[in-house]
Amino acid sequence: KASLWTIYKNPKTDQMLVELPKDFGSKKYFVAMTVASGDKYAGLQSGDMYVYFRKYEKSLAMISPNLDIRSTGDDESKSSVKRLFTDRVVMQIPILALGDAGGPIIDGDDLFVNKADEFYGQMMTTKRLRNMQKLVKAKAFPENIEVAYEVVNPQNMLQTLHYSISSIEENKAYKPREADARIGYFTTSYSDLGKYDDNETRTRFINRWLLEKADPSLKMSPPKEPIVFYIEHTTPVRYRRWVAQGILYWNKAFENVGIYNAIEVRYQDAASKAFMEYDPEDVRYNFVRWLNNDEGTAIGPSRVNPMTGQILDADIILTDGWIRHYKFQFNDLMPKVAMEGFSPETMSYIVEHPSWDPRVRMAPAYLQPAVAEKIAREFASVNGKKHIEYPATNLLGDDVYDGLLNRTSQVNGYCAAADGMAFDMAIMRMHMSAMSMMEETKDEAKPEDKKEPKKPEEPKIDGMPESFVGPLLAHLVCHEVGHTLGLRHNFKASSYQSLSDINQKEFDGQLCASVMDYTPTNLRYTSGDCQGPYCMTGIGPYDEWAIEYGYTFEKDLKPILARVAEPELAYGTDEDTIGPDPLAKRYDFGKDPIDYSNEQIELIKYHREHLIDAFVKDGDSWAKARQGYEMTMKMQMRVVDVMAGWVGGAHVYRDKKGDKDGRVPIEVVPAEKQRTALTFVINNTFKDEAYGLTPELLRYLTVDKWTDDSSLGRSAMQESTWPVHDRISSVQASVLTMLMNPTTLRRVYDNEFVSEDKEALTLAEVLQTLTDSIWTELASELKDEASNRKPEISSLRRTLQREHLERLMTLSMPGSTNSAASKAVSTLSTQQMRELTEKIGKYLETNDEKIDDYTKAHLTSAKEIIDRTLDSQVIYNANDMRGGGSGMRIILGQEPQN
């Protein structure tokens, strides 16, 4: 059988010519691109195209068909749509000659190298590539060709660009399956202008593989063609069985639909040469690739037929960094945690109010203006706005934080599952280190005859118990395989079980309803009576249900969908994390996340108490103490962020009318749960003792200074002393943003109207609770010995109070947000300031001679600012009534100006 295209190679000049078949004009081609070397993510799918060729005199046009607008209606509709919504010319290629069979011959170097930017985007600059290439691969097969060139990229690095080109023929065995919002699949969609019902105009097919029974008459049959994953030879031998296990977990779900061994695993091996002739970039083969790039990433993208949604190829990328160690940069990662789930409304607001932005507040003080300017610039650009205002399913996560910006091939979106596991791995290392030191200390204190015999050491891989790291790797691989089967994230799955039930001897279930969640490691401290499973060891009930919908051979799907109200089938995905449902959260855990959050706080306290005596061992740098403390700060911020999401929350259900046990789609979170969450956040961020800081601990929180580190010498520029006030105030400011941002306040206000609860949480109560908790000293008895050395109001609390006051001032301004709740927020904030100035006045009058200089100066200044603001608002309102108030601004410390 003839090859797809004919390839000619000049052995002297390395030039490649390509001959297309004579009937090229009637064929559609699938072009899959991969950066195969010279990049830290080499092997990651880099995009694909669905194209055809058309001849224009002495040249060929590569054309991409318009697939987003179609018509399945009458002939007149099809004709109109074809005329209005035309195809796009990707590039033009000169025809050098005609081959013996009558097909056009083109210059392969020109197509694949000189026009590389048409395939790979601006990451490739053609001018730099001209005459600097080497053909490293040219293989022709009946159904595909594989071509790779080594080139010089814009950074002057050698890089290999791989192209896998195959034909896409209509497969009559494959039947597209309609997508349904109740189950999370990636979709292939288009607008059908041949239909006239608005509910039918948008057609969505789920992305799935073609799986058929070898013998359809059997209830349980092997597949006609299994889904085969090859584990790349670069995968360390010590991890291969766990990678395989994670892949094969999914066979249980396919058995439920009557297919046995739907997925198979094969090992590529350099020593035995097994499958070494297979190219991972070849679209015919699915690979799990291991990258030693010192990054903590795992991604499971796939390529699909854009006409039908049939998955054609999948390549999972695993990197080693999440196992090796955890790189924690406070200024980089803490803002990301603090902003988890921020809505587009809040993202827009904090750009306009930089002092509310965790990215700004957690940056070093001298860099904050530059960070704010950079954020504003990004927000103003098209790419900067895309992830905030216009998230697209196929680009979820392709934002300024990804590290994968402009890698638009991620049909499955960016996946941060490995990022969470990297952090959990670091916490486990810290936990093991502290526990082992404590055990050794206890044992050494015992008399010789009382010492217990040493237990045999558990097998370890790279310094971690295999019983921990092995299942965790299998869990991660299973998650990514789920993506390659078509499944999206399910961030409600972690609410399946209670923490106490999981940590019981008799527990034999799954931690979560789905492996497609980002579930923290179950590291027990006090819950239950023993350590339960650290992570999932297989798939959950939601996963089985989703696979049943996507791959069943039954024609009637209604009975499957009718189960949507079953608790273990709860579903919420990426876009739901910016919504009001507090269970649609990344990194929460348990049926009642407050239990997990309290458990984490206790674990944080334990580790802070033992940073110096147990975590840092003899011979370690004391910089390790700072690393450990800042890891506990991330733990703290993560659970605080989870609980803050309950304030103003509402549970969202995807049930449709008529579903069995169907629920009302919106259910406001009970007021008592919201109050519990608010109290948790206050107690674990606004109180000084929430941070476990002592003079002794602070004396050890230093840093190693290296100018050659991977963070461009940032460690050398850090202060050796830990910036305690800057760090704590940045955390508290970020938490105030979580609770006082316009989205949260609007949701609380709207819930008052929606809720039938007589004790509903009100906007007034939230603002009052915050004020009372932040200014508690105004209602407390004076300390017996207040002095400048031990002030009445501590330095951390003074900073927090000033921050809160500035928030109230901003919110009190008319039109501070565009929300309909703005007026209520404004008047209530103004009322809070009126009450504060009265309380401060009475406090100063009563205790003027008794309080310390710090407290007196702080409160006197606060009262002056409030009074000036209130006076300014009177002027503003008066001018506004006369039509002259629109241009007035209030600047702290200055008189109001028109």
mmCIF file of C-alpha atoms in Angstrom, residues 23 27 42 106 159 185 218 245 254 338 355 380 388 411 419 487 493 542 551 610 623 733 839 883:
data_model
loop_
_atom_site.group_PDB
_atom_site.id
_atom_site.type_symbol
_atom_site.label_atom_id
_atom_site.label_comp_id
_atom_site.label_asym_id
_atom_site.label_seq_id
_atom_site.Cartn_x
_atom_site.Cartn_y
_atom_site.Cartn_z
ATOM 1 C CA ASP A 23 -6.428 13.048 -5.224
ATOM 2 C CA LYS A 27 -8.768 14.507 1.530
ATOM 3 C CA ALA A 42 9.440 18.641 25.452
ATOM 4 C CA ILE A 106 6.511 20.783 -2.535
ATOM 5 C CA GLN A 159 15.152 22.356 19.396
ATOM 6 C CA TYR A 185 -16.792 15.652 29.623
ATOM 7 C CA LEU A 218 -21.148 -11.317 24.823
ATOM 8 C CA GLN A 245 -1.411 0.699 38.121
ATOM 9 C CA PHE A 254 -15.203 -0.239 31.448
ATOM 10 C CA ALA A 338 -5.117 33.474 48.365
ATOM 11 C CA SER A 355 -3.906 47.533 47.721
ATOM 12 C CA ALA A 380 -5.541 45.682 29.682
ATOM 13 C CA ILE A 388 -10.534 36.666 33.653
ATOM 14 C CA VAL A 411 -7.632 20.521 24.794
ATOM 15 C CA ASP A 419 1.188 21.022 42.074
ATOM 16 C CA LEU A 487 -13.308 13.559 31.638
ATOM 17 C CA ALA A 493 -16.073 14.833 44.608
ATOM 18 C CA TYR A 542 -18.717 9.276 39.964
ATOM 19 C CA TYR A 551 -19.054 4.480 26.666
ATOM 20 C CA HIS A 610 8.805 21.373 66.451
ATOM 21 C CA ALA A 623 17.180 28.310 56.493
ATOM 22 C CA ALA A 733 -4.846 41.946 53.891
ATOM 23 C CA LYS A 839 -15.748 54.088 70.282
ATOM 24 C CA GLY A 883 -24.053 67.886 39.947
#
